[in-house]
PDB file of C-alpha atoms in Angstrom:
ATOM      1  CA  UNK G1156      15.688 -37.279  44.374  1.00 59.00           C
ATOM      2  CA  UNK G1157      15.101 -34.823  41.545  1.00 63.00           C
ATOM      3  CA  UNK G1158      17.470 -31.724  41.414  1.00 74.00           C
ATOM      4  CA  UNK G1159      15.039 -28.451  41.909  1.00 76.00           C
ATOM      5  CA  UNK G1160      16.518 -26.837  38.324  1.00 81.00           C
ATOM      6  CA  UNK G1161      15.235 -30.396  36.745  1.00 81.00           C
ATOM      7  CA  UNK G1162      11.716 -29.376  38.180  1.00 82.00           C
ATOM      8  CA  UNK G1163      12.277 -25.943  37.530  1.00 87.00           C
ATOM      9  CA  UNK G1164      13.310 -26.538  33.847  1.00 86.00           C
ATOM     10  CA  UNK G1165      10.458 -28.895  33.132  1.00 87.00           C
ATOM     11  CA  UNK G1166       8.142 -26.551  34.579  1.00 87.00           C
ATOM     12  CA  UNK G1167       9.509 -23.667  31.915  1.00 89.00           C
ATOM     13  CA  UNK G1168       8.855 -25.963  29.078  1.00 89.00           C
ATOM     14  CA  UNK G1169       5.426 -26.653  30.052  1.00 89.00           C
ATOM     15  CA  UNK G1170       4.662 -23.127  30.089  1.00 91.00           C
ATOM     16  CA  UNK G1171       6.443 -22.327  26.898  1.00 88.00           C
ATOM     17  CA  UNK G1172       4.777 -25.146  25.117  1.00 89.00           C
ATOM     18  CA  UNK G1173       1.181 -23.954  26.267  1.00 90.00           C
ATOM     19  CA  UNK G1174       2.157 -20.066  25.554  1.00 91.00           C
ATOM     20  CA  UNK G1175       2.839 -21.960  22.003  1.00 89.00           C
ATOM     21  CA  UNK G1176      -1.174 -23.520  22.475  1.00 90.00           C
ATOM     22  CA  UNK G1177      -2.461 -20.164  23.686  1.00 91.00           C
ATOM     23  CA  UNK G1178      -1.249 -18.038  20.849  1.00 88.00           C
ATOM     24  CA  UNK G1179      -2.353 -20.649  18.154  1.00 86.00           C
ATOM     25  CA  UNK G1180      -5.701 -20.581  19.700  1.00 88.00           C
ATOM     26  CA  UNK G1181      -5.981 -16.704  19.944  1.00 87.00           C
ATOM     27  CA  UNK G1182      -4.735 -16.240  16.328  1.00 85.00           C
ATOM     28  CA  UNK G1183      -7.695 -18.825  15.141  1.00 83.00           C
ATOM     29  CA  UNK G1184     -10.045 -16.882  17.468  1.00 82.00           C
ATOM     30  CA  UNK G1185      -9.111 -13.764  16.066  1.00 83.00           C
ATOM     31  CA  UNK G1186      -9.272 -15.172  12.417  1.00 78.00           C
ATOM     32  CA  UNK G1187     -12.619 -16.491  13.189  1.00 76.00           C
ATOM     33  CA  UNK G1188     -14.125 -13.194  14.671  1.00 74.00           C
ATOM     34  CA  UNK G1189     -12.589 -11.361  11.655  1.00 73.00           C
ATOM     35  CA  UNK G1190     -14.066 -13.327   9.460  1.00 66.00           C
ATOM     36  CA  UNK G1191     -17.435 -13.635  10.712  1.00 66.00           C
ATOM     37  CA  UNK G1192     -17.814  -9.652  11.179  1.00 67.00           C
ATOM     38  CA  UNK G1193     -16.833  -9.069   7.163  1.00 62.00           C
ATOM     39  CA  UNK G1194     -19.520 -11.554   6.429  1.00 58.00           C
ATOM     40  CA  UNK G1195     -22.244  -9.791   9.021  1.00 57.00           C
ATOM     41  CA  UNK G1196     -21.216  -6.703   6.968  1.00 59.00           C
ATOM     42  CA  UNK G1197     -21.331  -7.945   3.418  1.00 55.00           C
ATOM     43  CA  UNK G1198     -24.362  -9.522   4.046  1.00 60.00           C
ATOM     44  CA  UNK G1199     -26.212  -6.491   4.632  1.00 77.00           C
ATOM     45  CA  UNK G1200     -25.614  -5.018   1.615  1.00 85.00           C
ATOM     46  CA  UNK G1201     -27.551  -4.581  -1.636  1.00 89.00           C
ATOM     47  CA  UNK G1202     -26.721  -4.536  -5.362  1.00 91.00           C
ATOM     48  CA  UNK G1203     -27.041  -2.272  -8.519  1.00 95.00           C
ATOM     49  CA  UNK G1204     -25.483  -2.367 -11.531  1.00 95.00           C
ATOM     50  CA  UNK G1205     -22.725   0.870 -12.210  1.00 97.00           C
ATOM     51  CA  UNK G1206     -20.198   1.548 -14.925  1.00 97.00           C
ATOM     52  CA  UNK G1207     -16.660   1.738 -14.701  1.00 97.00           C
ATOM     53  CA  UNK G1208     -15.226   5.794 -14.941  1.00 97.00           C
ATOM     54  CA  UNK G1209     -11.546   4.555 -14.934  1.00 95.00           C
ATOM     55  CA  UNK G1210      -9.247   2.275 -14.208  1.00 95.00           C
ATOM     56  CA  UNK G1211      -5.462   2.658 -12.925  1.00 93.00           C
ATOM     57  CA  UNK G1212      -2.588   0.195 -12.705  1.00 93.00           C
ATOM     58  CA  UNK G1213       0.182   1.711 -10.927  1.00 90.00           C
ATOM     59  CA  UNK G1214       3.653   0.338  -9.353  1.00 87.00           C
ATOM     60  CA  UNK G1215       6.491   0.422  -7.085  1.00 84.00           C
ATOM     61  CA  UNK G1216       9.962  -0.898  -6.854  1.00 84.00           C
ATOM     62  CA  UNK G1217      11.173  -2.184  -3.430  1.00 80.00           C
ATOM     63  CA  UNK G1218      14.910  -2.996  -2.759  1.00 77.00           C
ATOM     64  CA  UNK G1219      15.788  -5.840  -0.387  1.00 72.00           C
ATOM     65  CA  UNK G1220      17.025  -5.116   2.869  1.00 73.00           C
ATOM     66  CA  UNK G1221      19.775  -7.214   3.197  1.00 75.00           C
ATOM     67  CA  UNK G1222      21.060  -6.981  -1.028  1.00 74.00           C
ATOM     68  CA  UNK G1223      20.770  -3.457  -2.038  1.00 72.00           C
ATOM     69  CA  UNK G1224      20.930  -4.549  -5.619  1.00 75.00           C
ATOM     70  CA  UNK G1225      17.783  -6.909  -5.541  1.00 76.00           C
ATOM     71  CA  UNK G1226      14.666  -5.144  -6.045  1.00 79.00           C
ATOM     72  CA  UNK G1227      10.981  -6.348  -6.339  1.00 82.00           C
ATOM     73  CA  UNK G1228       8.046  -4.472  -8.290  1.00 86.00           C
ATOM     74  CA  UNK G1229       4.851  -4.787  -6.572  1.00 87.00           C
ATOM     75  CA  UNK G1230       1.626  -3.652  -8.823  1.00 91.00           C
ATOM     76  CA  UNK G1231      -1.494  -1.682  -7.305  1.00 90.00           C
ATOM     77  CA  UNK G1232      -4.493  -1.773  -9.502  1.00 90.00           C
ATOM     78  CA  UNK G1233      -7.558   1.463  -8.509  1.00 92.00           C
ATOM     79  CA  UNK G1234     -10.412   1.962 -10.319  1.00 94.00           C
ATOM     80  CA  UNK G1235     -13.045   4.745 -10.171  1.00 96.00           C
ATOM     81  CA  UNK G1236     -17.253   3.522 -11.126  1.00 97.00           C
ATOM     82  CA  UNK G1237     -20.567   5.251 -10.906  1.00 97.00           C
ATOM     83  CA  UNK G1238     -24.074   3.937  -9.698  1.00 97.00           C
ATOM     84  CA  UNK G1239     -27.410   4.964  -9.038  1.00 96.00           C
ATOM     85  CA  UNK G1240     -29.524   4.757  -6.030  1.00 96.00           C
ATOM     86  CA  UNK G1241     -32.903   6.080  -6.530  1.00 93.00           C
ATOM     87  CA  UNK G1242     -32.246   9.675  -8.279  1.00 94.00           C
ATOM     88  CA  UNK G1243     -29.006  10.057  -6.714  1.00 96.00           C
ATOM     89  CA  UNK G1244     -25.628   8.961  -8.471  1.00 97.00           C
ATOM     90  CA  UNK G1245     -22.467   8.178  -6.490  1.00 97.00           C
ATOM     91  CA  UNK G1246     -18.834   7.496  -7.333  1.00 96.00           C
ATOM     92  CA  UNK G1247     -16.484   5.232  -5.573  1.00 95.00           C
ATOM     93  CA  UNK G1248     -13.018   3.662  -5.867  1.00 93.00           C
ATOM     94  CA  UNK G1249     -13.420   0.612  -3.772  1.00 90.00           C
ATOM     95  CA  UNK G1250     -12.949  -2.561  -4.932  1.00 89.00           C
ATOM     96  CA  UNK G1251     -13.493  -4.925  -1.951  1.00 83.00           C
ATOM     97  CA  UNK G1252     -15.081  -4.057   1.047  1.00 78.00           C
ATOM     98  CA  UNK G1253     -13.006  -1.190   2.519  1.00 69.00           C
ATOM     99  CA  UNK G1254     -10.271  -1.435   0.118  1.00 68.00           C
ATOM    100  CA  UNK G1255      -9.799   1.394  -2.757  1.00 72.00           C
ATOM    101  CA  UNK G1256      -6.562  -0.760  -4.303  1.00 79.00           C
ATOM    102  CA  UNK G1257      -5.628  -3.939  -4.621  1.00 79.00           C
ATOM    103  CA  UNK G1258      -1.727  -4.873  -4.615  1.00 80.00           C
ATOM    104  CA  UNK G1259      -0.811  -7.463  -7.542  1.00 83.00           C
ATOM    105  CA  UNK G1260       2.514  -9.206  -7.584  1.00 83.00           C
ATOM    106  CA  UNK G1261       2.408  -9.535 -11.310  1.00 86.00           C
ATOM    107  CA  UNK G1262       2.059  -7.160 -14.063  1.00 87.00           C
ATOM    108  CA  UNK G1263       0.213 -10.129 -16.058  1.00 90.00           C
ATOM    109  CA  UNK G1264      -2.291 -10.259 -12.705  1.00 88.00           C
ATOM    110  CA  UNK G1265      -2.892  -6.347 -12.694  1.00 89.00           C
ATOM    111  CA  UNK G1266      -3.714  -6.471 -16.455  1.00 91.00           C
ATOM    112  CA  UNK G1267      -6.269  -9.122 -15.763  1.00 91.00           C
ATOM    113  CA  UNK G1268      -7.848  -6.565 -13.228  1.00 90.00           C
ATOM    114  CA  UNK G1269      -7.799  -4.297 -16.038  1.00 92.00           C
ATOM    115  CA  UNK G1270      -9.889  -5.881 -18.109  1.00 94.00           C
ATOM    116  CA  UNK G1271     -11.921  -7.308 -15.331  1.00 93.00           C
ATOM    117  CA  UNK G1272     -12.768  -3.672 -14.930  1.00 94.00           C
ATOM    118  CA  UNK G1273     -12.690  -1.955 -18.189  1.00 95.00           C
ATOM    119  CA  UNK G1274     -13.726   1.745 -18.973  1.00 96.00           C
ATOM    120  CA  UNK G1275     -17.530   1.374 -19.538  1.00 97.00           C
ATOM    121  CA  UNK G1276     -17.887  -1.667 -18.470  1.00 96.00           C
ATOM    122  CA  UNK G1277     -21.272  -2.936 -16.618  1.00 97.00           C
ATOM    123  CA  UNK G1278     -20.590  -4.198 -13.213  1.00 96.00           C
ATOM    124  CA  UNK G1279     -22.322  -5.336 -10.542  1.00 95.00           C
ATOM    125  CA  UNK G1280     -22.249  -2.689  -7.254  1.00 95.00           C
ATOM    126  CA  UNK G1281     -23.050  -3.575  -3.603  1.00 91.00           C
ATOM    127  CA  UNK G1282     -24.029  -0.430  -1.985  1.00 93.00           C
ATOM    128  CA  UNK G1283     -24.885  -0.144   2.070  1.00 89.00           C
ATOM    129  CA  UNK G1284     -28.533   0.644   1.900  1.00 90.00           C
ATOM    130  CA  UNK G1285     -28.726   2.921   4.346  1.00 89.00           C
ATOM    131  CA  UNK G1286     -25.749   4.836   3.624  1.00 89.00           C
ATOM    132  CA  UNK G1287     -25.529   4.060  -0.224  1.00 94.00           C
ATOM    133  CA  UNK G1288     -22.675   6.167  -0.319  1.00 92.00           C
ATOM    134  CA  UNK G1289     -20.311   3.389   0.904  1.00 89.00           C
ATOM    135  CA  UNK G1290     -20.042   0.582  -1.577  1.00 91.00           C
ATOM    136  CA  UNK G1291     -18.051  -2.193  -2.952  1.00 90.00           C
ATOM    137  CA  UNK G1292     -17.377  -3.883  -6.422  1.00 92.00           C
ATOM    138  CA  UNK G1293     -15.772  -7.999  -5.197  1.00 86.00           C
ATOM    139  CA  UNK G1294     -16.651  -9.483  -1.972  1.00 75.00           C
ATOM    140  CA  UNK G1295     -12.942 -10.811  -0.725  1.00 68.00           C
ATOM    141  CA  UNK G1296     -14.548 -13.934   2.048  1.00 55.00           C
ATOM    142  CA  UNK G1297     -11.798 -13.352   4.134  1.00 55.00           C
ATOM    143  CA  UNK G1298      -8.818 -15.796   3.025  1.00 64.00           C
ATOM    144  CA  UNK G1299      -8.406 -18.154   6.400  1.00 70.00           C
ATOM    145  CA  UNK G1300      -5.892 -20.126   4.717  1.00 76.00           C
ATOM    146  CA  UNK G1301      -2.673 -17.696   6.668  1.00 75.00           C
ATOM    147  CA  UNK G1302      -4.391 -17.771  10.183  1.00 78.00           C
ATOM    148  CA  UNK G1303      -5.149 -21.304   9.430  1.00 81.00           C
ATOM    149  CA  UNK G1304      -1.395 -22.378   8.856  1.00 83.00           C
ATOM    150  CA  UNK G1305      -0.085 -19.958  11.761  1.00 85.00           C
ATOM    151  CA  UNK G1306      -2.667 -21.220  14.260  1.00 86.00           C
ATOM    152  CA  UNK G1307      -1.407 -25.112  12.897  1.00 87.00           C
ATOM    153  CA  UNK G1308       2.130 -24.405  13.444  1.00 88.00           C
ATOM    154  CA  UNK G1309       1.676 -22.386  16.643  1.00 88.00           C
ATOM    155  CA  UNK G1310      -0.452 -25.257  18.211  1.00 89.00           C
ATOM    156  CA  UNK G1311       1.897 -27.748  16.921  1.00 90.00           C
ATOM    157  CA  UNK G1312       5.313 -26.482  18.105  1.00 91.00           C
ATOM    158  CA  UNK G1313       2.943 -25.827  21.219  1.00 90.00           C
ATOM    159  CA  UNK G1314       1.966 -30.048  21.668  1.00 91.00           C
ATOM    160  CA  UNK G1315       5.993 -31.173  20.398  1.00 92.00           C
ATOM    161  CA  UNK G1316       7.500 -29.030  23.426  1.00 91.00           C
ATOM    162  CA  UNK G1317       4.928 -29.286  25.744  1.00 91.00           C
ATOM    163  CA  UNK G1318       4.995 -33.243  24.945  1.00 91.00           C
ATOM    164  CA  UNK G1319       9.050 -33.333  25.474  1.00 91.00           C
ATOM    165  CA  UNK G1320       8.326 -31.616  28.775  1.00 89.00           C
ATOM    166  CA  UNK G1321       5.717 -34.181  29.988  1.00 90.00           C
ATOM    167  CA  UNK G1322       8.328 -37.096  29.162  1.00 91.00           C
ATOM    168  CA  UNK G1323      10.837 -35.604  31.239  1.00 88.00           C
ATOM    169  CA  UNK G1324       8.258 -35.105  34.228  1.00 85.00           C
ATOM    170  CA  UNK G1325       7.740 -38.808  33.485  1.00 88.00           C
ATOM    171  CA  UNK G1326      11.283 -39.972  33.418  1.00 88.00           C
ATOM    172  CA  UNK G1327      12.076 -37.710  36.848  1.00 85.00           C
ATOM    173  CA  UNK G1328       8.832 -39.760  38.372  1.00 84.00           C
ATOM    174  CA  UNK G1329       9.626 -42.964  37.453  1.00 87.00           C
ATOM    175  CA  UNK G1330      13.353 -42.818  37.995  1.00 83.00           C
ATOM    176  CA  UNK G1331      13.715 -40.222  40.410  1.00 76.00           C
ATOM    177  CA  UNK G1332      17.451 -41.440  41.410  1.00 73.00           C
ATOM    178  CA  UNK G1333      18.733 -40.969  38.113  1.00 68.00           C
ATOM    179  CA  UNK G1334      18.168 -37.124  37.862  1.00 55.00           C
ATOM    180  CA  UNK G1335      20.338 -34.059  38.986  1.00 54.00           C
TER     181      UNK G1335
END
């Protein structure tokens, strides 16, 4: 006869491995709703064409928490444009849809933002038609490919324990002297 903690135990693996299921599946959920809402939005926009005011590469040093002496230098590249809208000219700084910087982890990368976006430069804007005061230069998509992995390995770990808890509920059942 199977030893209640056998049961017991079992039991706790099968719920850890489909807490493991359940959070992959949220965090794709939540991915997917993201997504879809940042496409709804950028999809209502329109475009004009602006100039580029200025741009702005700045940076920052970081020291690792567990070597003081190792530090990292991160990159943050603004830039500042101008477009019409009927007789009505607005400025903005954002680059992608409700982001005014974008962090580089190259110098090499934030000077190709640079002269992406160069002082005078035409661009294309996408301005919110009824509010054309809100406005973007680069539609981002939404990069899936993080929740993607997370919801993989989540869902994965989730199937390998919830899997090695089956086979034990198996071996109990079909040798149920053995156990304990």
């Amino acid at each position: 006869m199977p030893d209640n903690s056998d049961i017991v135990f079992i039991l706790v693996v099968l719920l850890f491995g489909g807490s493991f299921i359940a959070g992959g599946s949220y965090v794709a959920y939540d991915a997917y709703n993201a997504h879809a809402e940042t496409q709804n939005e950028i999809g209502s926009f329109t475009q004009t064409t602006g100039t580029i005011l200025e741009n702005n590469i700045g940076s920052y040093t970081t020291r690792s928490d567990t070597d003081r002496s190792t530090t990292d230098t991160d990159y943050r590249f603004s830039v500042r444009y101008e477009y019409r809208v009927g007789a009505i000219t607005y400025t903005s700084e954002s680059i992608q849809p409700a982001h005014d910087v974008i962090l580089i982890d190259s110098r090499s990368a934030a000077n190709e933002y640079k002269q992406k976006y160069s002082v005078g430069d035409e661009v294309t804007v996408n301005y919110q038609p009824n509010n054309p005061d809100e406005s973007y230069l680069e539609e981002t998509g939404g990069n899936l490919i993080v929740p993607i992995l997370i919801t993989s390995a989540l869902i994965l770990v989730g199937l390998y324990i919830t899997r090695v808890g089956i086979l034990a509920l198996i071996d109990i059942i079909k040798n149920p002297d053995e156990s304990g």
